[in-house]
CSV table of C-alpha atoms in Angstrom, one decimal:
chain,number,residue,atom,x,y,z
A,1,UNK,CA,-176.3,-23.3,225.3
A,2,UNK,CA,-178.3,-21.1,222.6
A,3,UNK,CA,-178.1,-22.3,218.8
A,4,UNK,CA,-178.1,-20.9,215.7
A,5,UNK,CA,-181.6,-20.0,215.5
A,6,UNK,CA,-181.3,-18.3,219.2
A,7,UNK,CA,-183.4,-20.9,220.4
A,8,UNK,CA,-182.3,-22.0,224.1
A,9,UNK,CA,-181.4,-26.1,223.9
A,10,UNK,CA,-180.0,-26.6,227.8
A,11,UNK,CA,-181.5,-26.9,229.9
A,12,UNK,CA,-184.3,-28.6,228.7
A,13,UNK,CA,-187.2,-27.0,229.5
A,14,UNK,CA,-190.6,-29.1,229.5
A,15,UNK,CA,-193.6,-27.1,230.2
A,16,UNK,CA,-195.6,-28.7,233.4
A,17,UNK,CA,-198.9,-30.8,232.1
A,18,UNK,CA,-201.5,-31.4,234.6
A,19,UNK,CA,-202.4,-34.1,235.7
A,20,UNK,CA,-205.3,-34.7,233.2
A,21,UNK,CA,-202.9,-34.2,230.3
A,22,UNK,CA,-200.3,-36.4,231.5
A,23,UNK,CA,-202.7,-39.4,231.7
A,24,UNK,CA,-204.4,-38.6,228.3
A,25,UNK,CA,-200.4,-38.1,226.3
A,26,UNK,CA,-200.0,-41.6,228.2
A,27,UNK,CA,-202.7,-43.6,227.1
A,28,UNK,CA,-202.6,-41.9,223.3
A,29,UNK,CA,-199.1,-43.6,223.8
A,30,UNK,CA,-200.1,-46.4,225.1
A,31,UNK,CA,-203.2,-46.9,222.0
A,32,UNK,CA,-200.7,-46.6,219.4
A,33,UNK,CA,-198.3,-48.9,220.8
A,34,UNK,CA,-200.5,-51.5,221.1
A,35,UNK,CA,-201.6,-50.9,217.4
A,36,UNK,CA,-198.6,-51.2,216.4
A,37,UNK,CA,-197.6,-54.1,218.4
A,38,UNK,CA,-200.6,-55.7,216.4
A,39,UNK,CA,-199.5,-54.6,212.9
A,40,UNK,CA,-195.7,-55.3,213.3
A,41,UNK,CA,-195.7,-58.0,215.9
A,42,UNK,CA,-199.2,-60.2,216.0
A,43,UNK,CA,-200.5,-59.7,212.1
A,44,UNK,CA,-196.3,-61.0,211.3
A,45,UNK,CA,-196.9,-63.9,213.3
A,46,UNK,CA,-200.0,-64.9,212.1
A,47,UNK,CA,-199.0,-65.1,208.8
A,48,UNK,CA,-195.7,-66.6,208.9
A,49,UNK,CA,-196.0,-68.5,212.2
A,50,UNK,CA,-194.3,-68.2,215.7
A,51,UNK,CA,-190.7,-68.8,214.6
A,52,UNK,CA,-190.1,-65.4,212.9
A,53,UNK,CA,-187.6,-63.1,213.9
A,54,UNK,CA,-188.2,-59.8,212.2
A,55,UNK,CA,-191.4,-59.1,214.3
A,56,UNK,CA,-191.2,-56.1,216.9
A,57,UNK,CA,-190.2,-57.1,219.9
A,58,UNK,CA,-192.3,-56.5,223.1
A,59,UNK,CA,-190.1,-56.7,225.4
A,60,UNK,CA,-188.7,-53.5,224.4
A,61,UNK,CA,-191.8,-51.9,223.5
A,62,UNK,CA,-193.3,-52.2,226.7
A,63,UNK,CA,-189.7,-51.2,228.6
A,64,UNK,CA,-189.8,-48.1,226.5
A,65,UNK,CA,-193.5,-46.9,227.6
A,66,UNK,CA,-192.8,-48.3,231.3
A,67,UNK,CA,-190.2,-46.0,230.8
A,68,UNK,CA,-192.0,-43.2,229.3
A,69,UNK,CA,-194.4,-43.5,232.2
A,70,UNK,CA,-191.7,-42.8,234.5
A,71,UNK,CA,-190.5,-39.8,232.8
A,72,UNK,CA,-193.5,-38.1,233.8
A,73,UNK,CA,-192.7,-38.1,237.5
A,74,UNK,CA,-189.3,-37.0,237.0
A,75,UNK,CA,-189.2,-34.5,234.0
A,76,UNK,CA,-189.6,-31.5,236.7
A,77,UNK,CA,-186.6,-32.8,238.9
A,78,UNK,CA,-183.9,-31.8,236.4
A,79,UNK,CA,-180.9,-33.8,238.8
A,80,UNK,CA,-182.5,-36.3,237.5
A,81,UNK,CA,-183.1,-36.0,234.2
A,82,UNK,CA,-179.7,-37.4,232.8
A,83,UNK,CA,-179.2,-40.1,235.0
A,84,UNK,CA,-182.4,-41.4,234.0
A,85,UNK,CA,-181.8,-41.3,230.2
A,86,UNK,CA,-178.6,-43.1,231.0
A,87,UNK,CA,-180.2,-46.0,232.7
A,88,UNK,CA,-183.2,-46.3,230.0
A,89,UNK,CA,-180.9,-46.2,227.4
A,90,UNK,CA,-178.5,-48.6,229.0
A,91,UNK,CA,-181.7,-50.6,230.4
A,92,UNK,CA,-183.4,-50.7,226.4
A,93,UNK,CA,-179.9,-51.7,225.3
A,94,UNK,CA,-179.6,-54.6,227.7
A,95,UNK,CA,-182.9,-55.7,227.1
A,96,UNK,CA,-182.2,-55.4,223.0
A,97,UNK,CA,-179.1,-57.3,223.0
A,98,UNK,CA,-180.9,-60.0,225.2
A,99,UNK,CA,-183.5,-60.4,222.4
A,100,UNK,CA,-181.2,-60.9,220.2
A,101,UNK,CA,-178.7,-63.4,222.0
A,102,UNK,CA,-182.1,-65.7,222.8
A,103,UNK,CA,-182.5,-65.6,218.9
A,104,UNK,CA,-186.7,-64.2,219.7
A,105,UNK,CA,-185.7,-61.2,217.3
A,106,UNK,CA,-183.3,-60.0,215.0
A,107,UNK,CA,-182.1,-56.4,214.3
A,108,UNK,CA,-185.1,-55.9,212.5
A,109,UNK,CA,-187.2,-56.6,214.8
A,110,UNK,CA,-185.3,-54.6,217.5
A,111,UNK,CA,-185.3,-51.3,215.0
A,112,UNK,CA,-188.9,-51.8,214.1
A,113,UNK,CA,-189.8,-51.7,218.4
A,114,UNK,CA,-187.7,-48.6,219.0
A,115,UNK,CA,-189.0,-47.3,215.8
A,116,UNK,CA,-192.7,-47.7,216.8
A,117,UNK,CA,-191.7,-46.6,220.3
A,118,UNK,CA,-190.6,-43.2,218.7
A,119,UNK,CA,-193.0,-42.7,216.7
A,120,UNK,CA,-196.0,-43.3,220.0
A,121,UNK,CA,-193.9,-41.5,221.9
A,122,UNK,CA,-194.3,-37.9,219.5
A,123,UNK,CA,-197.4,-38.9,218.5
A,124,UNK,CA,-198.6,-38.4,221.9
A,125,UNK,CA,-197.4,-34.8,222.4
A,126,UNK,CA,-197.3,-33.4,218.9
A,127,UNK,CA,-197.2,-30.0,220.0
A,128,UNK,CA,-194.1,-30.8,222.4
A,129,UNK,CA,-192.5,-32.2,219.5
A,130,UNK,CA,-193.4,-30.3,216.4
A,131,UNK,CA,-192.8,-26.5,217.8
A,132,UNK,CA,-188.8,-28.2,218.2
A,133,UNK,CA,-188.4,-28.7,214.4
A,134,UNK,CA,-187.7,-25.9,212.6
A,135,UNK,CA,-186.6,-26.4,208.4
C-alpha cells in the first residue's frame, strides 16, 4: 500500500537496531516512564492522599513498556507483528477496564498512563518517529 506522498505504509518496515541501541531506546523509555509515573502518579498522591483516582495508573504503564520490551524480539518476524498488537491492545484493554471496575483509577487516570506511555515510547526513538510525520 503506497500513499499520497509515495511513501510505502505496508509493510511496515523497521530498520534492525543493534543490540546496543535496543537496550539504550529501552531504558531512555524506561527513564521517562518512571518520571512520569512520579509527576502524574506519586507527586498526585502525595498531595491529595491515596484515595484519588485521576492518578496514572501503573498497572498499565508498566504493561505497556513490558510490552514494548517485547516488541523488540519480534519486530523482525513480521507473522508476528499483528497478532502481537492484537493481544497488547486487547491485554492494555483488559488491564484498563480492570482498573477501572476496582474503582483504583478513573478514565483520567487510564488516558493519562497510555498518554505518558506514548509519549516514552517516541521519545525513545525520535528519529523512528519523526522521519514518519510529514505536514
Amino acid at each position: 500500500m503506497v500513499g499520497a506522498s509515495g511513501m510505502n505504509y505496508w509493510p511496515i518496515y523497521l530498520p534492525s537496531l543493534s543490540f546496543s541501541e535496543k537496550v539504550k531506546n529501552i531504558l531512555v523509555c524506561f527513564l521517562i516512564m518512571a518520571l512520569g509515573l512520579g509527576l502524574f502518579k506519586f507527586a498526585p498522591i502525595s498531595l491529595w492522599g491515596s484515595g484519588i483516582q485521576f492518578d496514572a495508573s501503573f498497572h498499565v504503564v508498566a504493561t505497556i513498556f513490558g510490552l514494548y520490551v517485547i516488541w523488540y524480539f519480534i519486530e523482525r518476524n513480521k507473522r508476528w507483528r499483528v497478532p502481537f498488537f492484537i493481544v497488547a491492545t486487547g491485554l492494555v484493554t483488559v488491564i484498563s477496564i480492570q482498573r477501572i471496575f476496582a474503582e483504583a483509577h478513573n478514565e483520567i487516570g487510564i488516558l493519562i498512563a497510555l498518554a505518558l506511555s506514548a509519549v516514552a515510547i517516541i521519545l525513545s526513538r525520535p528519529e523512528y518517529f519523526l522521519k514518519r510525520l510529514r505536514f
